[in-house]
Short mmCIF file of C-alpha atoms and ligand atoms in Angstrom, two decimals:
data_model
loop_
_atom_site.label_atom_id
_atom_site.label_comp_id
_atom_site.label_asym_id
_atom_site.label_seq_id
_atom_site.Cartn_x
_atom_site.Cartn_y
_atom_site.Cartn_z
CA MET A 10 19.98 -1.14 17.34
CA LYS A 11 16.70 -2.54 15.77
CA GLY A 12 16.57 -5.63 13.56
CA ILE A 13 14.36 -5.11 10.18
CA CYS A 14 12.87 -7.54 8.10
CA ILE A 15 11.69 -6.00 4.71
CA LEU A 16 8.93 -8.06 2.89
CA GLY A 17 9.05 -7.09 -0.63
CA ALA A 18 12.57 -5.63 -0.46
CA THR A 19 13.09 -5.40 -4.24
CA GLY A 20 9.99 -3.25 -4.89
CA SER A 21 9.59 0.46 -5.12
CA ILE A 22 9.01 0.83 -1.25
CA GLY A 23 11.59 -1.90 -0.48
CA VAL A 24 14.30 0.16 -2.39
CA SER A 25 13.37 3.42 -0.65
CA THR A 26 13.44 1.68 2.61
CA LEU A 27 16.87 0.25 2.33
CA ASP A 28 18.03 3.73 1.13
CA VAL A 29 16.80 5.06 4.68
CA VAL A 30 18.33 2.22 6.28
CA ALA A 31 21.61 2.83 4.81
CA ARG A 32 21.63 6.34 6.18
CA HIS A 33 21.27 4.99 9.65
CA PRO A 34 23.72 2.07 10.34
CA ASP A 35 23.69 3.03 13.86
CA LYS A 36 19.94 2.53 14.09
CA TYR A 37 18.82 -0.34 11.99
CA GLN A 38 20.48 -3.67 11.06
CA VAL A 39 18.94 -5.68 8.03
CA VAL A 40 17.71 -9.24 9.52
CA ALA A 41 15.89 -10.40 6.46
CA LEU A 42 14.98 -9.33 2.78
CA THR A 43 12.52 -11.02 0.72
CA ALA A 44 11.54 -11.03 -2.75
CA ASN A 45 9.21 -12.93 -5.30
CA GLY A 46 11.19 -13.57 -8.44
CA ASN A 47 13.78 -10.50 -8.96
CA ILE A 48 16.78 -12.35 -7.79
CA ASP A 49 19.27 -9.84 -9.63
CA ALA A 50 17.94 -7.05 -7.40
CA LEU A 51 17.81 -9.21 -4.37
CA TYR A 52 21.37 -10.56 -4.86
CA GLU A 53 22.72 -7.06 -5.11
CA GLN A 54 20.74 -6.14 -1.92
CA CYS A 55 22.15 -9.01 -0.12
CA LEU A 56 25.92 -7.82 -1.07
CA ALA A 57 25.06 -4.39 0.13
CA HIS A 58 23.22 -5.15 3.23
CA HIS A 59 24.30 -8.63 4.42
CA PRO A 60 21.11 -9.92 6.14
CA GLU A 61 20.90 -13.08 7.97
CA TYR A 62 18.09 -14.31 5.75
CA ALA A 63 17.06 -13.93 2.23
CA VAL A 64 13.68 -15.27 1.09
CA VAL A 65 12.83 -15.99 -2.45
CA VAL A 66 9.20 -16.98 -2.96
CA MET A 67 9.17 -18.01 -6.58
CA GLU A 68 10.30 -21.76 -6.65
CA SER A 69 11.80 -21.54 -10.17
CA LYS A 70 14.29 -18.91 -9.10
CA VAL A 71 15.45 -20.42 -5.77
CA ALA A 72 18.21 -22.89 -7.02
CA GLU A 73 19.90 -20.18 -9.05
CA PHE A 74 19.97 -17.66 -6.23
CA LYS A 75 21.20 -20.16 -3.77
CA GLN A 76 24.02 -20.88 -5.95
CA ARG A 77 24.91 -17.36 -6.43
CA ILE A 78 24.87 -16.56 -2.69
CA ALA A 79 27.08 -19.73 -2.04
CA ALA A 80 29.73 -18.44 -4.34
CA SER A 81 29.57 -14.84 -3.06
CA PRO A 82 31.26 -12.77 -0.24
CA VAL A 83 27.92 -13.23 1.78
CA ALA A 84 27.80 -16.91 1.73
CA ASP A 85 26.58 -17.10 5.19
CA ILE A 86 23.22 -15.80 4.37
CA LYS A 87 20.50 -18.30 4.94
CA VAL A 88 18.42 -18.67 1.87
CA LEU A 89 14.77 -19.75 2.47
CA SER A 90 12.09 -20.34 -0.31
CA GLY A 91 8.22 -20.39 -0.57
CA SER A 92 5.63 -18.12 0.82
CA GLU A 93 5.51 -19.80 4.39
CA ALA A 94 9.24 -18.52 4.90
CA LEU A 95 8.01 -15.11 4.50
CA GLN A 96 6.02 -15.72 7.95
CA GLN A 97 8.97 -17.11 9.47
CA VAL A 98 11.35 -14.10 8.71
CA ALA A 99 8.57 -11.82 9.80
CA THR A 100 8.40 -13.35 13.28
CA LEU A 101 12.01 -13.96 14.08
CA GLU A 102 13.14 -13.11 17.49
CA ASN A 103 15.71 -10.64 16.52
CA VAL A 104 13.33 -8.78 14.25
CA ASP A 105 11.77 -5.78 15.94
CA THR A 106 10.49 -4.02 12.88
CA VAL A 107 8.81 -5.46 9.82
CA MET A 108 8.32 -3.38 6.42
CA ALA A 109 5.40 -4.91 4.83
CA ALA A 110 5.89 -3.87 1.42
CA ILE A 111 4.77 -6.88 -0.78
CA VAL A 112 2.06 -5.80 -3.21
CA GLY A 113 -1.38 -7.26 -2.93
CA ALA A 114 -3.07 -10.18 -1.01
CA ALA A 115 0.23 -12.03 -1.16
CA GLY A 116 1.31 -9.69 1.94
CA LEU A 117 -1.57 -10.64 4.10
CA LEU A 118 -0.30 -13.83 5.84
CA PRO A 119 3.24 -12.38 6.63
CA THR A 120 2.07 -9.06 7.65
CA LEU A 121 -0.61 -10.61 9.83
CA ALA A 122 1.94 -12.83 11.44
CA ALA A 123 4.24 -9.91 12.29
CA ALA A 124 1.24 -8.23 13.87
CA LYS A 125 0.31 -11.34 15.81
CA ALA A 126 4.08 -11.72 16.95
CA GLY A 127 3.73 -8.11 18.44
CA LYS A 128 6.25 -6.77 16.19
CA THR A 129 6.29 -2.81 14.93
CA VAL A 130 4.77 -3.14 11.50
CA LEU A 131 5.31 -0.35 9.20
CA LEU A 132 2.34 -0.80 6.80
CA ALA A 133 2.67 -0.09 3.12
CA ASN A 134 0.72 -3.23 1.77
CA LYS A 135 -2.76 -1.62 1.78
CA GLU A 136 -4.38 -4.39 0.24
CA ALA A 137 -3.46 -6.84 3.36
CA LEU A 138 -5.36 -4.17 5.61
CA VAL A 139 -8.42 -3.71 3.10
CA MET A 140 -8.88 -7.49 2.58
CA SER A 141 -8.70 -8.35 6.40
CA GLY A 142 -10.16 -5.24 7.86
CA GLN A 143 -11.17 -5.83 11.59
CA ILE A 144 -9.21 -9.14 11.80
CA PHE A 145 -5.90 -7.28 11.31
CA MET A 146 -6.75 -4.49 13.67
CA GLN A 147 -7.79 -6.73 16.15
CA ALA A 148 -4.55 -8.89 15.97
CA VAL A 149 -2.65 -5.51 16.40
CA SER A 150 -4.60 -4.75 19.42
CA ASP A 151 -4.37 -8.25 20.96
CA SER A 152 -0.69 -8.64 20.63
CA GLY A 153 0.18 -5.07 21.39
CA ALA A 154 2.07 -4.66 18.05
CA VAL A 155 2.91 -0.82 17.12
CA LEU A 156 1.17 -0.17 13.78
CA LEU A 157 2.74 2.75 11.52
CA PRO A 158 1.23 3.75 8.40
CA ILE A 159 3.56 4.01 5.42
CA ASP A 160 1.04 4.98 2.75
CA SER A 161 1.97 8.80 2.39
CA GLU A 162 -1.64 9.90 2.98
CA HIS A 163 -2.20 7.97 6.26
CA ASN A 164 1.13 8.60 7.55
CA ALA A 165 0.36 12.24 6.92
CA ILE A 166 -2.94 11.87 8.82
CA PHE A 167 -1.08 10.11 11.63
CA GLN A 168 1.18 13.10 11.97
CA CYS A 169 -1.58 15.35 12.05
CA MET A 170 -3.22 13.33 14.83
CA PRO A 171 -3.07 14.47 18.60
CA ALA A 172 -0.04 13.72 20.57
CA GLY A 173 -0.01 10.16 21.89
CA TYR A 174 -2.58 9.05 19.25
CA THR A 175 -2.79 5.09 18.67
CA PRO A 176 -3.97 3.83 15.14
CA GLY A 177 -7.36 2.01 15.50
CA HIS A 178 -8.84 4.49 17.92
CA THR A 179 -11.03 7.52 17.39
CA ALA A 180 -9.34 10.92 17.85
CA LYS A 181 -12.29 12.56 19.48
CA GLN A 182 -11.95 16.10 18.67
CA ALA A 183 -11.03 15.10 14.76
CA ARG A 184 -14.35 15.47 12.83
CA ARG A 185 -13.15 14.82 9.34
CA ILE A 186 -10.29 13.46 7.30
CA LEU A 187 -9.35 15.32 4.05
CA LEU A 188 -7.70 12.49 2.00
CA THR A 189 -5.69 14.09 -0.84
CA ALA A 190 -5.20 12.56 -4.24
CA SER A 191 -3.07 13.55 -7.35
CA GLY A 192 -5.72 12.52 -9.78
CA GLY A 193 -3.23 10.21 -11.66
CA PRO A 194 -2.34 10.63 -15.24
CA PHE A 195 -6.07 10.83 -16.52
CA ARG A 196 -7.52 13.76 -14.58
CA ARG A 197 -8.01 15.80 -17.92
CA THR A 198 -8.22 12.94 -20.40
CA PRO A 199 -11.49 13.07 -22.36
CA ILE A 200 -13.53 10.31 -20.72
CA GLU A 201 -14.51 8.76 -24.23
CA THR A 202 -10.95 8.01 -24.92
CA LEU A 203 -10.17 6.39 -21.63
CA SER A 204 -10.83 2.96 -23.25
CA SER A 205 -7.86 3.11 -25.43
CA VAL A 206 -5.27 4.09 -22.89
CA THR A 207 -2.27 1.47 -22.93
CA PRO A 208 -0.72 0.09 -19.83
CA ASP A 209 2.39 2.13 -20.44
CA GLN A 210 0.28 5.51 -20.46
CA ALA A 211 -1.56 4.27 -17.17
CA VAL A 212 1.76 3.51 -15.10
CA ALA A 213 3.34 6.73 -16.23
CA HIS A 214 2.37 8.67 -12.81
CA PRO A 215 2.86 12.43 -12.83
CA LYS A 216 4.08 12.79 -9.42
CA TRP A 217 4.91 9.47 -7.85
CA ASP A 218 7.28 6.73 -9.07
CA MET A 219 5.81 3.33 -7.88
CA GLY A 220 5.27 -0.23 -8.81
CA ARG A 221 2.99 -1.17 -11.71
CA LYS A 222 -0.02 -2.38 -9.77
CA ILE A 223 -0.35 0.65 -7.72
CA SER A 224 0.48 2.99 -10.58
CA VAL A 225 -2.57 1.39 -12.36
CA ASP A 226 -4.70 1.79 -8.90
CA SER A 227 -3.94 5.58 -9.22
CA ALA A 228 -4.95 6.13 -12.83
CA THR A 229 -8.27 4.43 -11.98
CA MET A 230 -8.43 6.10 -8.65
CA MET A 231 -8.98 2.65 -6.99
CA ASN A 232 -5.73 3.58 -5.11
CA LYS A 233 -7.80 6.30 -3.49
CA GLY A 234 -10.76 3.82 -2.84
CA LEU A 235 -8.45 1.53 -1.06
CA GLU A 236 -6.92 4.39 0.76
CA LEU A 237 -10.38 5.51 1.83
CA ILE A 238 -11.15 1.98 3.31
CA GLU A 239 -7.46 2.02 4.99
CA ALA A 240 -8.31 5.42 6.71
CA CYS A 241 -11.77 3.94 8.03
CA LEU A 242 -9.85 1.18 9.79
CA LEU A 243 -6.62 2.87 10.77
CA PHE A 244 -8.40 5.94 12.00
CA ASN A 245 -11.81 4.41 13.25
CA MET A 246 -13.83 6.74 11.01
CA GLU A 247 -17.13 6.37 9.06
CA PRO A 248 -16.68 6.68 5.46
CA ASP A 249 -18.83 9.93 5.26
CA GLN A 250 -16.10 11.56 7.58
CA ILE A 251 -13.43 10.97 4.81
CA GLU A 252 -13.42 13.42 1.87
CA VAL A 253 -11.24 12.78 -1.06
CA VAL A 254 -9.70 15.88 -2.41
CA ILE A 255 -7.84 16.03 -5.69
CA HIS A 256 -4.62 18.04 -5.26
CA PRO A 257 -2.66 17.62 -8.30
CA GLN A 258 0.62 19.29 -6.94
CA SER A 259 0.99 16.46 -4.33
CA ILE A 260 2.64 18.48 -1.80
CA ILE A 261 -0.07 18.25 0.90
CA HIS A 262 -0.28 14.47 1.79
CA SER A 263 -3.62 14.85 3.69
CA MET A 264 -5.35 16.86 6.39
CA VAL A 265 -7.22 16.23 9.55
CA ASP A 266 -10.00 18.72 10.21
CA TYR A 267 -10.78 19.45 14.07
CA VAL A 268 -13.92 20.48 15.81
CA ASP A 269 -12.46 23.95 16.71
CA GLY A 270 -12.01 24.56 12.83
CA SER A 271 -8.38 23.91 12.87
CA VAL A 272 -7.24 21.93 9.64
CA LEU A 273 -3.66 20.15 10.23
CA ALA A 274 -2.00 19.42 7.07
CA GLN A 275 1.46 17.62 6.47
CA MET A 276 3.32 18.36 3.40
CA GLY A 277 6.54 17.79 1.74
CA ASN A 278 8.10 16.63 -1.71
CA PRO A 279 6.36 13.81 -2.94
CA ASP A 280 9.31 10.94 -1.99
CA MET A 281 8.31 7.85 -0.09
CA ARG A 282 11.49 8.19 2.02
CA THR A 283 9.62 10.91 4.23
CA PRO A 284 6.90 8.69 5.42
CA ILE A 285 9.34 5.63 5.74
CA ALA A 286 11.92 7.70 7.71
CA HIS A 287 9.05 9.21 9.87
CA ALA A 288 7.85 5.47 10.73
CA MET A 289 11.31 4.17 11.40
CA ALA A 290 12.44 6.96 13.61
CA TRP A 291 9.03 7.40 15.35
CA PRO A 292 8.43 8.94 17.63
CA GLU A 293 11.69 10.55 17.17
CA ARG A 294 12.86 12.03 13.60
CA PHE A 295 15.83 11.35 11.56
CA ASP A 296 17.43 12.27 8.03
CA SER A 297 15.39 10.80 5.04
CA GLY A 298 17.65 11.96 2.31
CA VAL A 299 14.57 13.92 0.86
CA ALA A 300 15.36 17.42 -0.38
CA PRO A 301 13.62 20.46 1.59
CA LEU A 302 10.48 21.61 0.21
CA ASP A 303 10.78 24.72 -1.91
CA ILE A 304 7.47 26.26 -1.14
CA PHE A 305 8.24 29.04 -3.63
CA GLU A 306 8.79 26.82 -6.40
CA VAL A 307 5.42 25.07 -5.52
CA GLY A 308 3.92 28.73 -5.78
CA HIS A 309 0.19 27.59 -5.44
CA MET A 310 -1.89 24.60 -4.86
CA ASP A 311 -5.11 23.44 -6.37
CA PHE A 312 -8.11 21.40 -4.77
CA GLU A 313 -10.93 19.73 -6.63
CA LYS A 314 -13.65 17.37 -6.00
CA PRO A 315 -13.25 13.97 -7.75
CA ASP A 316 -15.74 13.15 -10.69
CA LEU A 317 -17.20 9.74 -9.74
CA LYS A 318 -18.22 9.35 -13.36
CA ARG A 319 -14.54 9.66 -14.55
CA PHE A 320 -13.29 7.44 -11.57
CA PRO A 321 -16.03 4.69 -11.12
CA CYS A 322 -13.65 2.62 -8.99
CA LEU A 323 -13.71 5.35 -6.27
CA ARG A 324 -17.47 5.19 -6.16
CA LEU A 325 -17.30 1.28 -5.96
CA ALA A 326 -14.82 1.59 -2.94
CA TYR A 327 -17.38 3.71 -1.17
CA GLU A 328 -20.06 1.34 -1.67
CA ALA A 329 -17.84 -1.52 -0.62
CA ILE A 330 -17.02 0.02 2.80
CA LYS A 331 -20.33 1.14 3.24
CA SER A 332 -21.75 -2.39 2.61
CA GLY A 333 -19.08 -3.92 4.84
CA GLY A 334 -18.66 -7.66 5.78
CA ILE A 335 -16.64 -9.32 2.86
CA MET A 336 -17.32 -6.50 0.29
CA PRO A 337 -14.02 -4.86 0.81
CA THR A 338 -12.19 -8.33 0.28
CA VAL A 339 -14.19 -8.86 -3.02
CA LEU A 340 -13.51 -5.39 -4.20
CA ASN A 341 -9.75 -5.78 -3.65
CA ALA A 342 -9.56 -9.29 -4.91
CA ALA A 343 -11.54 -8.51 -8.22
CA ASN A 344 -9.32 -5.27 -8.60
CA GLU A 345 -6.25 -7.33 -8.51
CA ILE A 346 -7.40 -9.78 -11.15
CA ALA A 347 -8.71 -6.86 -13.30
CA VAL A 348 -5.56 -4.87 -13.18
CA GLU A 349 -3.58 -7.86 -13.91
CA ALA A 350 -5.60 -8.52 -16.88
CA PHE A 351 -5.06 -4.85 -18.04
CA LEU A 352 -1.54 -5.05 -17.71
CA ASN A 353 -1.27 -8.23 -19.80
CA GLU A 354 -3.33 -6.29 -22.38
CA GLU A 355 -6.49 -8.73 -21.99
CA VAL A 356 -8.92 -6.09 -21.28
CA LYS A 357 -9.26 -2.39 -21.78
CA PHE A 358 -8.52 0.12 -18.93
CA THR A 359 -12.32 0.87 -18.65
CA ASP A 360 -12.94 -2.86 -18.13
CA ILE A 361 -11.42 -2.71 -14.74
CA ALA A 362 -14.09 -0.88 -13.11
CA VAL A 363 -16.77 -3.04 -15.00
CA ILE A 364 -15.11 -6.32 -13.85
CA ILE A 365 -15.08 -5.03 -10.18
CA GLU A 366 -18.64 -3.92 -10.24
CA ARG A 367 -20.02 -6.98 -11.90
CA SER A 368 -18.03 -9.23 -9.38
CA MET A 369 -19.35 -7.21 -6.58
CA ALA A 370 -22.97 -7.79 -7.82
CA GLN A 371 -22.49 -11.37 -7.35
CA PHE A 372 -21.63 -11.20 -3.63
CA LYS A 373 -23.68 -10.41 -0.44
CA PRO A 374 -22.06 -8.46 2.45
CA ASP A 375 -21.58 -11.63 4.70
CA ASP A 376 -19.74 -11.99 7.71
CA ALA A 377 -15.94 -11.50 7.40
CA GLY A 378 -15.23 -12.35 11.04
CA SER A 379 -12.68 -14.92 10.58
CA LEU A 380 -9.33 -15.11 8.59
CA GLU A 381 -10.97 -18.32 6.86
CA LEU A 382 -14.02 -16.41 5.54
CA VAL A 383 -11.90 -13.77 4.39
CA LEU A 384 -9.56 -16.04 2.50
CA GLN A 385 -12.58 -17.90 1.03
CA ALA A 386 -14.23 -14.61 -0.29
CA ASP A 387 -10.84 -13.70 -1.62
CA GLN A 388 -10.63 -16.93 -3.58
CA ASP A 389 -14.20 -16.72 -4.66
CA ALA A 390 -14.03 -13.19 -5.89
CA ARG A 391 -10.98 -14.02 -7.85
CA GLU A 392 -12.63 -16.75 -9.68
CA VAL A 393 -15.89 -14.70 -10.35
CA ALA A 394 -13.61 -11.72 -11.73
CA ARG A 395 -11.76 -14.39 -14.09
CA ASP A 396 -15.16 -15.67 -15.42
CA ILE A 397 -16.26 -12.06 -16.08
CA ILE A 398 -13.13 -11.30 -17.91
CA LYS A 399 -13.66 -14.29 -20.14
CA THR A 400 -17.02 -12.85 -21.27
CA LEU A 401 -15.50 -9.57 -21.93
CA VAL A 402 -12.68 -11.07 -24.09
CA ALA A 403 -15.08 -13.41 -25.99
P1 LIG B 530 6.48 -3.48 -6.20
O1 LIG B 530 5.73 -3.86 -7.30
O2 LIG B 530 7.51 -2.31 -6.76
O3 LIG B 530 7.02 -4.30 -5.26
C1 LIG B 530 6.35 -5.40 -4.78
C2 LIG B 530 7.23 -6.11 -4.00
O4 LIG B 530 6.42 -7.45 -3.64
C3 LIG B 530 8.62 -6.81 -4.69
O5 LIG B 530 9.73 -6.92 -3.90
C4 LIG B 530 8.05 -8.28 -5.09
O6 LIG B 530 9.04 -8.96 -5.19
C5 LIG B 530 7.20 -8.52 -3.93
N1 LIG B 530 6.11 -9.60 -4.39
C6 LIG B 530 5.35 -9.39 -5.48
N2 LIG B 530 4.36 -10.52 -5.29
C7 LIG B 530 4.88 -11.16 -4.34
C8 LIG B 530 4.25 -12.46 -4.00
N3 LIG B 530 3.22 -13.20 -4.63
N4 LIG B 530 5.00 -13.27 -2.95
C9 LIG B 530 5.93 -12.41 -2.30
N5 LIG B 530 6.54 -11.21 -2.73
C10 LIG B 530 5.74 -10.60 -3.75
O7 LIG B 530 5.36 -2.50 -5.41
P2 LIG B 530 5.50 -1.09 -4.52
O8 LIG B 530 5.20 0.04 -5.34
O9 LIG B 530 6.87 -1.18 -3.87
O10 LIG B 530 4.27 -1.26 -3.58
C11 LIG B 530 4.32 -2.31 -2.28
C12 LIG B 530 3.00 -1.83 -1.48
O11 LIG B 530 3.10 -0.66 -0.97
C13 LIG B 530 1.63 -2.05 -2.40
O12 LIG B 530 0.88 -2.49 -1.45
C14 LIG B 530 1.50 -0.61 -2.47
O13 LIG B 530 -0.10 -0.35 -2.58
C15 LIG B 530 1.97 0.13 -1.41
N6 LIG B 530 2.30 1.58 -1.42
C16 LIG B 530 3.30 1.80 -2.32
C17 LIG B 530 3.67 3.18 -2.37
C18 LIG B 530 4.80 3.48 -3.47
O14 LIG B 530 5.22 4.60 -3.62
N7 LIG B 530 5.36 2.62 -4.33
C19 LIG B 530 3.13 4.06 -1.91
C20 LIG B 530 2.07 3.73 -0.79
C21 LIG B 530 1.95 2.30 -0.69
MG1 LIG B 531 -1.09 6.57 -1.10
#
């Protein structure tokens, strides 16, 4: 029996994780669940899964949540608050596995704490890895933590790696990764109309049902840019060894190309419960609740090269990882600020790339060799991006 802590339990990945957990009550016990402010969802999850701890980060929601738990049949749940509590529950003695499913930079410190504590870290929170890079990978290797990718592409690549492969190492006979992308909702939209797309249009993803931030990232293809950086770190490859392939059916979740010409692909219906169950059962396998793939219904699969004019965010991510140092941190921070401004209808969809590019232009690829430097670059880039937004809105 393994104890699991789910950081970001109320989000899209968190909900899918609890769905898989509920199928395997003999294998997993929920020790801690965390949420930012969605206390209605967290309360229902507490009733269903009866964790030992529940964390509410948003201070304004804590008192009400505590009252509701105190009056409930699960009144023995310990309710903690604030962002430090995330690190506390991620490192509890009886937690073996931490699902890192907070969105954005807010997930970095608890995910890093879990890695330093030697936990099995199921990594969905790609922003945490992109912003901290080698620091995170070093923490994993120093502590002996087990790092398993949840992002469907990286989980697919991991499944296509040789037996015994450990993330962070070079798979010698693998020469290239083919990182697949759906292309998002605007793959065929005339480029000149992209400036007028609304947040609702941008979050309506054709193949995946996800949180709002990652859905916008998919529409700009910054999601693939972050995943490119994530793949360089997880699989110790150069950016030029990773080729982004648009595959609109989202059946192949990525491929590994070996020196003998073999290309291994992992396929399945686009449902995050597959990579989640894969990582939870690893190195075994168990049921995820995902329907078997109907290959006859799929019929055929298409592959295209991405158009970097249509998707400038993907070009910016290549530039950030090639420059190195703090540039991936800057890219991620500026993107988080730009996406938030777009979702709040303060800037246009096409401004997202403009804000990131102008932000990056104000930084040099300085050393990102310590957590302090990374956190400083993150804060600085957020400020720069906010200032750029002011000039766009004025
Ligand atoms: P989501 O928006 O649905 O959920 C985010 C979760 O994080 C929620 O539980 C929320 O309460 C919590 N959270 C948000 N801000 C917080 C803060 N400041 N402090 C503490 N908790 C906070 O997001 P999601 O779609 O589930 O994505 C989560 C992560 O997984 C992201 O990094 C995303 O890139 C990655 N991911 C998601 C998918 C997917 O299919 N949804 C696929 C691959 C990777
Ligand atoms: Mg992905």
